[in-house]
CSV table of C-alpha atoms and ligand atoms in Angstrom, one decimal:
chain,number,residue,atom,x,y,z
A,1,MET,CA,8.6,56.0,-1.7
A,2,LYS,CA,5.6,58.0,-2.7
A,3,SER,CA,2.1,56.7,-1.8
A,4,LEU,CA,3.5,54.3,0.8
A,5,LYS,CA,1.8,54.1,4.2
A,6,ILE,CA,4.2,53.9,7.1
A,7,LEU,CA,3.5,53.5,10.8
A,8,ILE,CA,6.1,54.7,13.3
A,9,VAL,CA,5.9,53.0,16.7
A,10,ASP,CA,8.1,54.7,19.3
A,11,ASP,CA,7.5,56.2,22.7
A,12,ASP,CA,10.3,58.6,22.1
A,13,LYS,CA,8.2,61.4,20.8
A,14,LEU,CA,11.1,63.5,19.5
A,15,VAL,CA,12.4,60.7,17.3
A,16,SER,CA,9.0,59.7,16.0
A,17,TRP,CA,7.8,63.2,15.1
A,18,SER,CA,11.0,64.2,13.4
A,19,LEU,CA,10.9,60.9,11.5
A,20,SER,CA,7.4,61.4,10.4
A,21,ARG,CA,8.1,64.9,9.2
A,22,ASP,CA,11.1,63.7,7.1
A,23,LEU,CA,9.0,60.9,5.6
A,24,GLU,CA,6.1,63.2,4.8
A,25,LYS,CA,8.5,65.4,2.9
A,26,GLU,CA,9.3,62.3,0.7
A,27,GLY,CA,5.6,62.0,0.0
A,28,VAL,CA,5.0,59.1,2.4
A,29,ASP,CA,1.7,58.9,4.4
A,30,ALA,CA,3.3,58.6,7.9
A,31,SER,CA,1.5,58.2,11.2
A,32,VAL,CA,2.8,57.8,14.7
A,33,VAL,CA,1.8,55.8,17.8
A,34,THR,CA,3.7,55.6,21.0
A,35,SER,CA,2.7,52.2,22.6
A,36,GLY,CA,2.5,48.6,21.6
A,37,ARG,CA,-1.3,48.4,22.2
A,38,GLN,CA,-1.9,51.4,20.0
A,39,ALA,CA,0.4,49.9,17.4
A,40,ILE,CA,-1.6,46.7,17.2
A,41,LYS,CA,-4.9,48.6,17.0
A,42,SER,CA,-3.6,51.0,14.3
A,43,ILE,CA,-2.1,48.1,12.2
A,44,GLN,CA,-5.4,46.3,12.2
A,45,GLU,CA,-7.3,49.4,11.2
A,46,THR,CA,-5.0,50.8,8.6
A,47,SER,CA,-2.9,47.9,7.2
A,48,PRO,CA,0.3,49.9,6.7
A,49,ASP,CA,2.9,48.8,4.1
A,50,ILE,CA,5.8,49.4,6.5
A,51,VAL,CA,6.0,49.5,10.2
A,52,LEU,CA,9.1,51.1,11.9
A,53,LEU,CA,8.9,49.4,15.3
A,54,ASP,CA,10.9,50.2,18.4
A,55,LEU,CA,12.1,47.2,20.2
A,56,LYS,CA,11.5,48.7,23.6
A,57,LEU,CA,8.0,50.0,24.2
A,58,PRO,CA,6.4,51.1,27.5
A,59,ASP,CA,3.6,48.4,27.5
A,60,ILE,CA,4.2,45.4,25.2
A,61,ASP,CA,7.6,44.2,24.1
A,62,GLY,CA,8.4,45.1,20.5
A,63,LEU,CA,9.0,41.5,19.6
A,64,GLU,CA,5.5,40.6,20.8
A,65,VAL,CA,4.1,43.3,18.5
A,66,LEU,CA,6.2,41.9,15.7
A,67,LYS,CA,4.7,38.4,16.3
A,68,LYS,CA,1.2,39.9,16.2
A,69,ILE,CA,1.9,41.6,12.9
A,70,ARG,CA,3.2,38.5,11.4
A,71,ASP,CA,0.1,36.5,12.4
A,72,SER,CA,-2.4,39.0,11.1
A,73,LEU,CA,-0.6,40.8,8.2
A,74,PRO,CA,2.3,38.6,7.0
A,75,GLN,CA,2.9,40.9,4.0
A,76,THR,CA,3.9,43.9,6.0
A,77,ILE,CA,7.5,45.1,6.0
A,78,VAL,CA,8.7,45.5,9.6
A,79,ILE,CA,11.9,47.3,10.5
A,80,MET,CA,13.0,47.1,14.1
A,81,MET,CA,14.6,50.2,15.6
A,82,THR,CA,16.7,49.8,18.8
A,83,ALA,CA,19.2,51.6,20.9
A,84,TYR,CA,20.2,48.3,22.5
A,85,ALA,CA,21.1,46.4,19.4
A,86,THR,CA,22.7,43.2,20.3
A,87,VAL,CA,23.4,40.4,17.9
A,88,GLU,CA,21.0,38.2,19.8
A,89,THR,CA,18.0,40.5,19.7
A,90,ALA,CA,18.6,41.2,16.0
A,91,VAL,CA,18.8,37.5,15.2
A,92,GLN,CA,15.7,36.9,17.3
A,93,ALA,CA,13.8,39.7,15.5
A,94,VAL,CA,14.8,38.4,12.1
A,95,LYS,CA,13.7,34.9,13.1
A,96,LEU,CA,10.4,36.2,14.1
A,97,GLY,CA,10.0,37.7,10.7
A,98,ALA,CA,11.4,41.3,10.9
A,99,THR,CA,12.5,42.4,7.5
A,100,ASP,CA,15.5,44.3,8.8
A,101,PHE,CA,16.7,46.4,11.7
A,102,ILE,CA,18.4,49.7,12.3
A,103,LYS,CA,20.5,50.9,15.3
A,104,LYS,CA,19.6,54.1,17.0
A,105,PRO,CA,20.6,56.9,16.7
A,106,PHE,CA,20.4,56.9,12.9
A,107,SER,CA,20.3,59.5,10.2
A,108,PHE,CA,17.4,59.8,7.9
A,109,GLU,CA,19.7,58.9,5.0
A,110,GLU,CA,20.6,55.7,6.7
A,111,LEU,CA,17.0,54.9,7.2
A,112,LYS,CA,16.2,55.6,3.5
A,113,VAL,CA,18.8,53.1,2.4
A,114,ILE,CA,17.3,50.4,4.6
A,115,LEU,CA,13.8,51.2,3.5
A,116,ASN,CA,14.7,51.1,-0.2
A,117,ARG,CA,16.4,47.8,0.3
A,118,ALA,CA,13.4,46.3,2.2
A,119,LEU,CA,11.0,47.6,-0.5
A,120,LYS,CA,13.1,46.1,-3.3
A,121,SER,CA,13.3,42.6,-1.6
A,122,HIS,CA,9.7,42.8,-0.8
A,123,ARG,CA,8.7,43.5,-4.4
A,124,LEU,CA,11.0,40.7,-5.5
A,125,SER,CA,9.4,38.2,-3.1
A,126,GLN,CA,5.9,39.3,-4.2
A,127,GLU,CA,6.9,38.7,-7.8
A,128,VAL,CA,8.3,35.3,-6.9
A,129,ALA,CA,5.1,34.4,-5.1
A,130,GLU,CA,3.1,35.5,-8.1
A,131,LEU,CA,5.2,33.6,-10.6
A,132,ARG,CA,4.9,30.5,-8.3
A,133,GLN,CA,1.1,30.9,-8.3
A,134,ASN,CA,1.1,31.1,-12.1
A,135,LEU,CA,3.2,28.0,-12.3
A,136,LYS,CA,0.8,26.2,-10.1
A,137,GLN,CA,-2.1,27.3,-12.2
A,138,LYS,CA,-0.3,26.3,-15.4
A,139,TYR,CA,0.9,23.0,-14.2
A,140,GLY,CA,-1.4,22.0,-11.3
A,141,PHE,CA,-4.0,19.3,-11.1
A,142,SER,CA,-6.7,21.6,-12.6
A,143,ASN,CA,-5.0,21.2,-16.0
A,144,ILE,CA,-5.4,17.5,-16.1
A,145,ILE,CA,-8.8,16.6,-17.4
A,146,GLY,CA,-10.5,13.3,-16.8
A,147,GLU,CA,-13.9,12.4,-15.6
A,148,SER,CA,-13.7,8.6,-16.1
A,149,LYS,CA,-13.5,6.4,-13.1
A,150,CYS,CA,-10.0,5.3,-13.9
A,151,MET,CA,-8.7,8.9,-14.2
A,152,GLN,CA,-10.5,9.8,-11.0
A,153,GLU,CA,-8.5,7.0,-9.4
A,154,VAL,CA,-5.3,8.4,-10.9
A,155,PHE,CA,-6.1,11.9,-9.5
A,156,ALA,CA,-6.7,10.5,-6.0
A,157,LEU,CA,-3.4,8.7,-6.1
A,158,ILE,CA,-1.3,11.6,-7.4
A,159,ARG,CA,-2.9,13.9,-4.9
A,160,LYS,CA,-1.8,11.6,-2.1
A,161,ILE,CA,1.7,11.3,-3.7
A,162,ALA,CA,2.0,15.1,-3.9
A,163,GLN,CA,1.2,15.5,-0.3
A,164,SER,CA,3.4,12.7,0.9
A,165,ASP,CA,7.1,12.6,1.1
A,166,ALA,CA,7.3,9.6,-1.2
A,167,THR,CA,10.7,10.0,-2.9
A,168,THR,CA,10.3,7.7,-5.8
A,169,VAL,CA,7.4,7.5,-8.3
A,170,LEU,CA,7.1,5.7,-11.6
A,171,ILE,CA,4.7,6.9,-14.2
A,172,THR,CA,3.9,4.5,-17.0
A,173,GLY,CA,1.5,4.9,-20.0
A,174,GLU,CA,1.4,4.9,-23.7
A,175,SER,CA,2.8,7.9,-25.6
A,176,GLY,CA,0.6,11.0,-25.2
A,177,THR,CA,-1.3,9.8,-22.1
A,178,GLY,CA,-0.1,12.8,-19.9
A,179,LYS,CA,3.0,11.5,-18.1
A,180,ASP,CA,4.8,14.9,-18.4
A,181,LEU,CA,1.6,16.6,-17.2
A,182,VAL,CA,1.3,14.3,-14.2
A,183,ALA,CA,5.0,14.6,-13.2
A,184,LYS,CA,4.8,18.4,-13.2
A,185,ALA,CA,1.5,18.4,-11.3
A,186,ILE,CA,3.0,16.2,-8.6
A,187,HIS,CA,5.8,18.7,-8.2
A,188,TYR,CA,3.8,21.9,-8.3
A,189,GLU,CA,1.1,20.7,-6.0
A,190,SER,CA,3.6,19.5,-3.3
A,191,GLN,CA,5.6,21.2,-0.5
A,192,ARG,CA,8.5,20.9,-2.9
A,193,SER,CA,7.0,23.5,-5.3
A,194,GLN,CA,9.2,26.3,-3.9
A,195,TYR,CA,12.2,24.3,-5.1
A,196,PRO,CA,13.2,23.5,-8.6
A,197,PHE,CA,11.6,20.9,-11.0
A,198,MET,CA,14.4,19.6,-13.2
A,199,ALA,CA,13.9,17.2,-16.1
A,200,LEU,CA,16.3,14.9,-17.8
A,201,ASN,CA,15.4,12.9,-20.9
A,202,CYS,CA,17.3,9.6,-20.5
A,203,GLY,CA,16.7,8.6,-24.1
A,204,SER,CA,18.1,11.7,-25.9
A,205,LEU,CA,21.7,12.0,-24.8
A,206,PRO,CA,24.8,9.7,-24.9
A,207,ASP,CA,25.8,8.2,-21.6
A,208,THR,CA,28.7,10.5,-20.7
A,209,LEU,CA,26.5,13.6,-21.2
A,210,LEU,CA,23.7,12.1,-19.3
A,211,GLU,CA,26.0,11.4,-16.3
A,212,SER,CA,27.5,14.9,-16.3
A,213,GLU,CA,24.1,16.5,-16.6
A,214,LEU,CA,22.8,14.5,-13.7
A,215,PHE,CA,25.8,14.3,-11.3
A,216,GLY,CA,27.8,17.4,-12.5
A,217,TYR,CA,31.6,17.4,-12.6
A,218,GLU,CA,34.7,18.8,-10.9
A,219,LYS,CA,37.0,21.1,-12.7
A,220,GLY,CA,39.5,19.1,-14.6
A,221,ALA,CA,37.4,15.9,-14.6
A,222,PHE,CA,37.8,15.7,-18.4
A,223,THR,CA,39.4,17.9,-21.0
A,224,ASP,CA,36.4,20.3,-21.4
A,225,ALA,CA,35.7,20.6,-17.7
A,226,LYS,CA,37.2,24.1,-17.3
A,227,THR,CA,35.1,24.8,-14.2
A,228,THR,CA,33.2,22.8,-11.6
A,229,LYS,CA,29.6,22.3,-12.6
A,230,LYS,CA,26.7,21.2,-10.5
A,231,GLY,CA,24.4,18.5,-11.9
A,232,LEU,CA,20.7,18.5,-12.0
A,233,LEU,CA,20.5,16.5,-8.8
A,234,GLU,CA,22.2,19.2,-6.8
A,235,LEU,CA,20.2,22.0,-8.6
A,236,ALA,CA,17.0,20.2,-7.8
A,237,ASN,CA,17.8,19.8,-4.1
A,238,ASN,CA,14.6,19.8,-2.0
A,239,GLY,CA,12.6,19.7,-5.3
A,240,THR,CA,11.9,17.1,-7.9
A,241,ILE,CA,13.9,15.5,-10.7
A,242,PHE,CA,12.0,14.1,-13.6
A,243,LEU,CA,13.7,11.2,-15.4
A,244,ASP,CA,11.8,10.9,-18.6
A,245,GLU,CA,12.0,8.0,-21.0
A,246,ILE,CA,13.7,5.9,-18.3
A,247,GLY,CA,13.1,2.8,-20.4
A,248,ASP,CA,15.7,4.1,-22.9
A,249,ALA,CA,18.5,4.5,-20.3
A,250,SER,CA,21.5,2.3,-21.0
A,251,LEU,CA,22.5,-0.5,-18.6
A,252,ASN,CA,25.5,1.5,-17.6
A,253,PHE,CA,23.5,4.6,-16.7
A,254,GLN,CA,21.0,2.4,-14.9
A,255,VAL,CA,23.8,1.2,-12.5
A,256,LYS,CA,24.7,4.7,-11.7
A,257,LEU,CA,21.1,5.7,-11.1
A,258,LEU,CA,20.5,2.7,-8.9
A,259,ARG,CA,23.5,3.5,-6.7
A,260,PHE,CA,22.1,7.0,-6.2
A,261,LEU,CA,18.6,5.8,-5.4
A,262,GLU,CA,20.0,3.4,-2.8
A,263,ASP,CA,21.7,5.9,-0.6
A,264,ARG,CA,20.7,9.2,-2.0
A,265,THR,CA,24.3,10.3,-2.3
A,266,PHE,CA,26.5,10.7,-5.3
A,267,LYS,CA,29.9,12.1,-6.4
A,268,ARG,CA,30.4,14.6,-9.1
A,269,ILE,CA,32.3,13.2,-12.0
A,270,GLY,CA,36.0,13.4,-11.1
A,271,GLY,CA,35.0,14.2,-7.5
A,272,THR,CA,35.7,12.4,-4.2
A,273,ARG,CA,33.2,13.9,-1.9
A,274,ASP,CA,29.9,12.3,-1.3
A,275,ILE,CA,27.1,14.8,-1.9
A,276,GLU,CA,23.7,14.1,-0.2
A,277,VAL,CA,20.6,15.6,-1.7
A,278,ASN,CA,16.9,15.4,-0.9
A,279,VAL,CA,15.1,15.1,-4.2
A,280,ARG,CA,12.0,13.3,-5.3
A,281,VAL,CA,12.7,11.1,-8.3
A,282,VAL,CA,9.8,10.9,-10.7
A,283,ALA,CA,10.6,8.5,-13.6
A,284,ALA,CA,8.4,8.0,-16.6
A,285,THR,CA,8.3,5.7,-19.6
A,286,ASN,CA,6.0,4.5,-22.4
A,287,LYS,CA,7.9,1.2,-22.6
A,288,ASN,CA,6.8,-1.9,-20.9
A,289,LEU,CA,9.6,-2.1,-18.3
A,290,GLU,CA,8.6,-5.6,-17.2
A,291,GLU,CA,9.2,-6.8,-20.8
A,292,LEU,CA,12.5,-5.0,-20.9
A,293,VAL,CA,13.5,-6.7,-17.7
A,294,LYS,CA,12.7,-10.1,-19.2
A,295,GLU,CA,14.7,-9.2,-22.3
A,296,GLY,CA,17.7,-8.2,-20.1
A,297,LYS,CA,17.5,-4.6,-21.2
A,298,PHE,CA,16.4,-3.1,-17.9
A,299,ARG,CA,17.9,-4.0,-14.5
A,300,GLU,CA,15.4,-5.8,-12.3
A,301,ASP,CA,16.7,-4.2,-9.1
A,302,LEU,CA,16.3,-0.7,-10.6
A,303,TYR,CA,12.8,-1.6,-11.8
A,304,TYR,CA,11.7,-2.6,-8.3
A,305,ARG,CA,13.4,0.4,-6.7
A,306,LEU,CA,11.5,2.8,-9.1
A,307,LYS,CA,8.2,1.0,-8.9
A,308,VAL,CA,7.6,1.6,-5.2
A,309,ILE,CA,4.7,3.9,-6.1
A,310,PRO,CA,3.5,3.2,-9.7
A,311,VAL,CA,1.1,5.5,-11.5
A,312,VAL,CA,-0.4,3.9,-14.6
A,313,LEU,CA,-2.1,6.3,-17.1
A,314,PRO,CA,-4.7,4.4,-19.1
A,315,PRO,CA,-4.8,4.8,-22.9
A,316,LEU,CA,-7.5,7.2,-24.2
A,317,ARG,CA,-9.4,4.4,-26.0
A,318,GLU,CA,-10.1,2.8,-22.7
A,319,ARG,CA,-11.8,6.0,-21.4
A,320,PRO,CA,-13.9,7.4,-24.2
A,321,GLU,CA,-16.0,9.1,-21.4
A,322,ASP,CA,-13.1,11.6,-21.0
A,323,ILE,CA,-13.2,12.8,-24.6
A,324,LYS,CA,-16.0,15.2,-24.3
A,325,ALA,CA,-14.4,17.1,-21.4
A,326,LEU,CA,-11.0,17.0,-23.2
A,327,VAL,CA,-12.5,18.4,-26.4
A,328,HIS,CA,-14.0,21.3,-24.5
A,329,HIS,CA,-10.8,21.9,-22.6
A,330,PHE,CA,-8.8,22.1,-25.9
A,331,ILE,CA,-11.5,24.2,-27.6
A,332,ASP,CA,-11.2,26.8,-24.8
A,333,GLN,CA,-7.4,26.6,-25.0
A,334,PHE,CA,-7.3,27.1,-28.7
A,335,ASN,CA,-10.0,29.8,-28.7
A,336,LYS,CA,-7.7,31.8,-26.5
A,337,GLU,CA,-4.6,31.0,-28.4
A,338,PHE,CA,-5.9,31.6,-31.9
A,339,LYS,CA,-8.5,34.2,-31.0
A,340,LYS,CA,-11.3,32.1,-32.3
A,341,HIS,CA,-14.9,31.7,-31.2
A,342,VAL,CA,-15.7,28.0,-31.6
A,343,ARG,CA,-18.6,27.2,-29.3
A,344,GLY,CA,-18.6,23.5,-29.3
A,345,ILE,CA,-18.9,20.2,-31.1
A,346,SER,CA,-21.9,18.5,-32.6
A,347,ARG,CA,-23.1,15.2,-31.2
A,348,GLU,CA,-22.2,13.3,-34.4
A,349,ALA,CA,-18.7,14.6,-34.4
A,350,LEU,CA,-18.2,13.9,-30.8
A,351,ALA,CA,-19.4,10.3,-31.3
A,352,ILE,CA,-16.8,9.8,-34.0
A,353,LEU,CA,-14.1,11.0,-31.7
A,354,GLU,CA,-15.4,8.8,-29.0
A,355,SER,CA,-15.2,5.7,-31.1
A,356,TYR,CA,-11.8,6.3,-32.6
A,357,HIS,CA,-9.0,4.2,-31.1
A,358,TRP,CA,-6.5,7.1,-30.6
A,359,PRO,CA,-3.1,5.4,-31.0
A,360,GLY,CA,-1.5,8.8,-30.1
A,361,ASN,CA,-3.8,9.3,-27.1
A,362,VAL,CA,-4.5,12.7,-25.7
A,363,ARG,CA,-1.7,14.3,-27.7
A,364,GLU,CA,-3.3,13.1,-30.9
A,365,LEU,CA,-6.7,14.4,-29.9
A,366,ARG,CA,-5.2,17.7,-29.0
A,367,ASN,CA,-3.5,17.9,-32.4
A,368,VAL,CA,-6.7,17.0,-34.2
A,369,LEU,CA,-8.5,19.9,-32.5
A,370,GLU,CA,-5.6,22.2,-33.1
A,371,ARG,CA,-5.8,21.4,-36.8
A,372,VAL,CA,-9.5,21.8,-37.0
A,373,MET,CA,-9.5,25.1,-35.2
A,374,ILE,CA,-6.7,26.5,-37.4
A,375,LEU,CA,-8.2,25.3,-40.7
A,376,GLU,CA,-11.9,25.5,-40.3
A,377,ASN,CA,-14.0,28.6,-39.7
A,378,THR,CA,-16.9,27.2,-37.8
A,379,ASP,CA,-19.0,27.8,-34.9
A,380,ILE,CA,-19.7,24.2,-34.1
A,381,ILE,CA,-17.3,21.4,-35.1
A,382,GLN,CA,-19.0,18.9,-37.4
A,383,PRO,CA,-18.0,15.5,-38.7
A,384,GLU,CA,-16.9,16.9,-42.0
A,385,HIS,CA,-14.3,19.1,-40.2
A,386,LEU,CA,-12.6,16.1,-38.8
A,387,PRO,CA,-9.6,14.6,-40.5
A,388,LEU,CA,-10.3,11.7,-42.9
A,389,GLU,CA,-8.3,9.1,-41.0
A,390,ILE,CA,-10.5,9.6,-38.0
A,391,THR,CA,-13.9,9.6,-39.8
A,392,LEU,CA,-12.8,6.5,-41.8
A,393,GLN,CA,-11.4,4.9,-38.6
A,394,ASP,CA,-8.4,2.6,-38.5
A,395,ASN,CA,-6.4,4.6,-41.0
A,396,LEU,CA,-8.0,3.1,-44.0
A,397,GLN,CA,-6.6,4.5,-47.3
A,398,PRO,CA,-9.4,6.2,-49.3
A,399,ASN,CA,-9.2,3.5,-52.1
A,400,GLU,CA,-8.7,0.5,-49.9
A,401,PRO,CA,-11.7,-1.8,-49.6
A,402,VAL,CA,-13.3,-1.8,-46.2
A,403,VAL,CA,-13.4,-5.6,-46.3
A,404,ARG,CA,-11.2,-7.8,-48.5
A,405,LEU,CA,-12.8,-10.7,-50.3
A,406,GLU,CA,-10.8,-13.9,-49.9
A,407,GLY,CA,-12.3,-17.2,-51.0
A,408,THR,CA,-16.0,-17.5,-50.5
A,409,VAL,CA,-17.7,-15.8,-47.7
A,410,ALA,CA,-21.4,-15.2,-46.7
A,411,LEU,CA,-22.3,-11.6,-46.8
A,412,LYS,CA,-24.4,-12.0,-43.6
A,413,ASP,CA,-21.3,-13.3,-41.7
A,414,ILE,CA,-19.4,-10.2,-42.7
A,415,GLU,CA,-22.3,-8.0,-41.5
A,416,LYS,CA,-22.6,-9.9,-38.3
A,417,SER,CA,-18.9,-9.7,-37.6
A,418,ILE,CA,-18.8,-6.0,-38.3
A,419,ILE,CA,-21.7,-5.3,-35.9
A,420,GLU,CA,-20.0,-7.4,-33.2
A,421,GLN,CA,-16.8,-5.4,-33.6
A,422,ALA,CA,-18.7,-2.1,-33.4
A,423,LEU,CA,-20.4,-3.2,-30.2
A,424,LYS,CA,-17.1,-4.4,-28.8
A,425,ARG,CA,-15.4,-1.1,-29.6
A,426,THR,CA,-18.2,1.0,-28.0
A,427,LYS,CA,-18.4,-1.4,-25.0
A,428,GLY,CA,-21.9,-2.4,-25.9
A,429,ASN,CA,-23.2,1.2,-26.3
A,430,GLN,CA,-25.8,0.7,-29.1
A,431,SER,CA,-26.3,4.3,-30.0
A,432,ARG,CA,-22.6,4.8,-30.4
A,433,ALA,CA,-22.2,1.5,-32.3
A,434,ALA,CA,-25.0,2.7,-34.7
A,435,GLN,CA,-23.3,6.0,-35.2
A,436,LEU,CA,-20.1,4.2,-36.0
A,437,LEU,CA,-21.9,2.0,-38.6
A,438,ARG,CA,-23.8,5.1,-39.9
A,439,ILE,CA,-27.2,3.4,-39.5
A,440,SER,CA,-30.0,4.3,-37.1
A,441,ARG,CA,-30.2,2.7,-33.7
A,442,HIS,CA,-33.4,1.2,-34.8
A,443,ALA,CA,-31.8,-0.5,-37.8
A,444,LEU,CA,-29.0,-1.7,-35.5
A,445,ARG,CA,-31.4,-3.3,-33.1
A,446,TYR,CA,-33.2,-5.0,-36.0
A,447,LYS,CA,-29.9,-6.5,-37.3
A,448,MET,CA,-28.8,-7.5,-33.8
A,449,LYS,CA,-32.1,-9.4,-33.4
A,450,LYS,CA,-31.6,-11.0,-36.8
A,451,TYR,CA,-28.1,-12.2,-35.9
A,452,ARG,CA,-29.1,-13.1,-32.3
A,453,LEU,CA,-26.8,-10.6,-30.8
A,454,LEU,CA,-29.3,-9.4,-28.3
A,455,ASN,CA,-29.2,-11.0,-24.9
B,1,ATP,N1,-5.6,14.4,-19.0
B,1,ATP,C1,-5.2,15.4,-19.7
B,1,ATP,N2,-5.8,16.6,-19.7
B,1,ATP,C2,-5.4,17.6,-20.5
B,1,ATP,N3,-4.4,17.5,-21.3
B,1,ATP,C3,-3.7,16.4,-21.4
B,1,ATP,C4,-4.1,15.2,-20.6
B,1,ATP,N4,-3.2,14.2,-20.9
B,1,ATP,C5,-2.4,14.7,-21.9
B,1,ATP,N5,-2.7,16.0,-22.2
B,1,ATP,C6,-2.0,16.8,-23.2
B,1,ATP,O1,-1.5,15.9,-24.2
B,1,ATP,C7,-0.2,16.2,-24.6
B,1,ATP,C8,0.7,15.0,-24.4
B,1,ATP,O2,0.9,14.9,-23.0
B,1,ATP,P1,2.3,14.5,-22.3
B,1,ATP,O3,3.4,15.2,-23.0
B,1,ATP,O4,2.1,14.6,-20.8
B,1,ATP,O5,2.3,12.9,-22.7
B,1,ATP,P2,3.4,11.8,-22.3
B,1,ATP,O6,2.7,10.7,-21.7
B,1,ATP,O7,4.5,12.4,-21.6
B,1,ATP,O8,3.9,11.3,-23.8
B,1,ATP,P3,5.3,10.7,-24.3
B,1,ATP,O9,5.3,9.3,-23.8
B,1,ATP,O10,5.2,10.8,-25.8
B,1,ATP,O11,6.4,11.6,-23.7
B,1,ATP,C9,0.2,17.5,-23.9
B,1,ATP,O12,-0.1,18.6,-24.7
B,1,ATP,C10,-0.7,17.5,-22.7
B,1,ATP,O13,-0.9,18.8,-22.2
B,2,MG,MG1,6.5,12.7,-22.1
């Protein structure tokens, strides 16, 4: 208990002085006040770690003082002392935020037990708060990078979702566009963040296992069910369940899921009792669910139930504006991870990344940078550091001809068509198209004039 600051608030001078002497012997910095008013003043001035507060004071009621402490210094441990301990006052004190209470008269040993218990739980709750803060930093919105207009729209939408009590969200987007990231951010930025985030990958387990993971089972439900086990839905109560790869769920599992989504209750496998939970269901898929519905592989009713609030993550090739910020984000990240000192990327290298079509989206970009930063010892990332399949674009094999000659064809038509494709891929950005074709912007303009590609 050394180096703790404790304030004793009691008008019974005998009690308070003997207490403070005992505490000082333990190395505690103890001080005494004898009225509610003095207590409030002293607490504001000295911010003690612990307040030992008598319930009955000559001026202000102890419970009032407690309320004031809670408003101004919520972290303080408050232990109520009372000679008139009734269950009601104790309950009321705890409701108002007292950490514990002790009945007078008490021995110093008894008080020490209570103080140690309070300190322990206080430290634990501080640790939990810290961990929670770390989680939020790790998984919050600030980790999702995107400056393009379409990503800004996504941010606005997921902010609204996080703050709302929308209970069903469907995230779609190609592989590597950030669906996991968004699902976690929705959870960790919401009121639900004190409760668990549980994830289930619907594509990776056989049906029976999926069901027992999600709904849990009763003892004896099947041969291996030696004890009752809660499922993820119960464990995630008040929090979020993330159903990843929902497009891969079997029709049979889809039925069970739909039943749960309809009335938010379920039974454990082998159980008879309906269990009600409050969980937000965030589902994600890189499949086209509408197509799957047409093919009869995904239930239409489940699709509509999930799609109440759709979040669509655009592929990276549709937002090359985001690449610069993403590259810097990953450079920072890998500098820390690999203890490197890469300062940035050259304009030419960035232009190449910006014009690549990124079939693996942000994940692929991240992997490219990881590889470069592990393999190359460089200050600034240059085109020659980038993997060949990216500099050559479209995964051309090194010996494969860029254009294949079939029949007869006019060379000028090939040139014109290639220029058109470059402009299309760069959305008309002539500088980028020129970089892509490895010619100067001036030369590009000249050729565009020649082929009447200028408006
Ligand atoms: N906007 C972004 N900002 C920062 N990092 C991102 C962003 N989008 C994706 N990433 C990173 O890219 C990688 C892939 O993202 P994630 O796992 O969320 O993709 P996904 O859409 O769930 O893919 P899959 O369909 O394959 O499951 C992760 O390392 C993630 O941190
Ligand atoms: Mg994913």
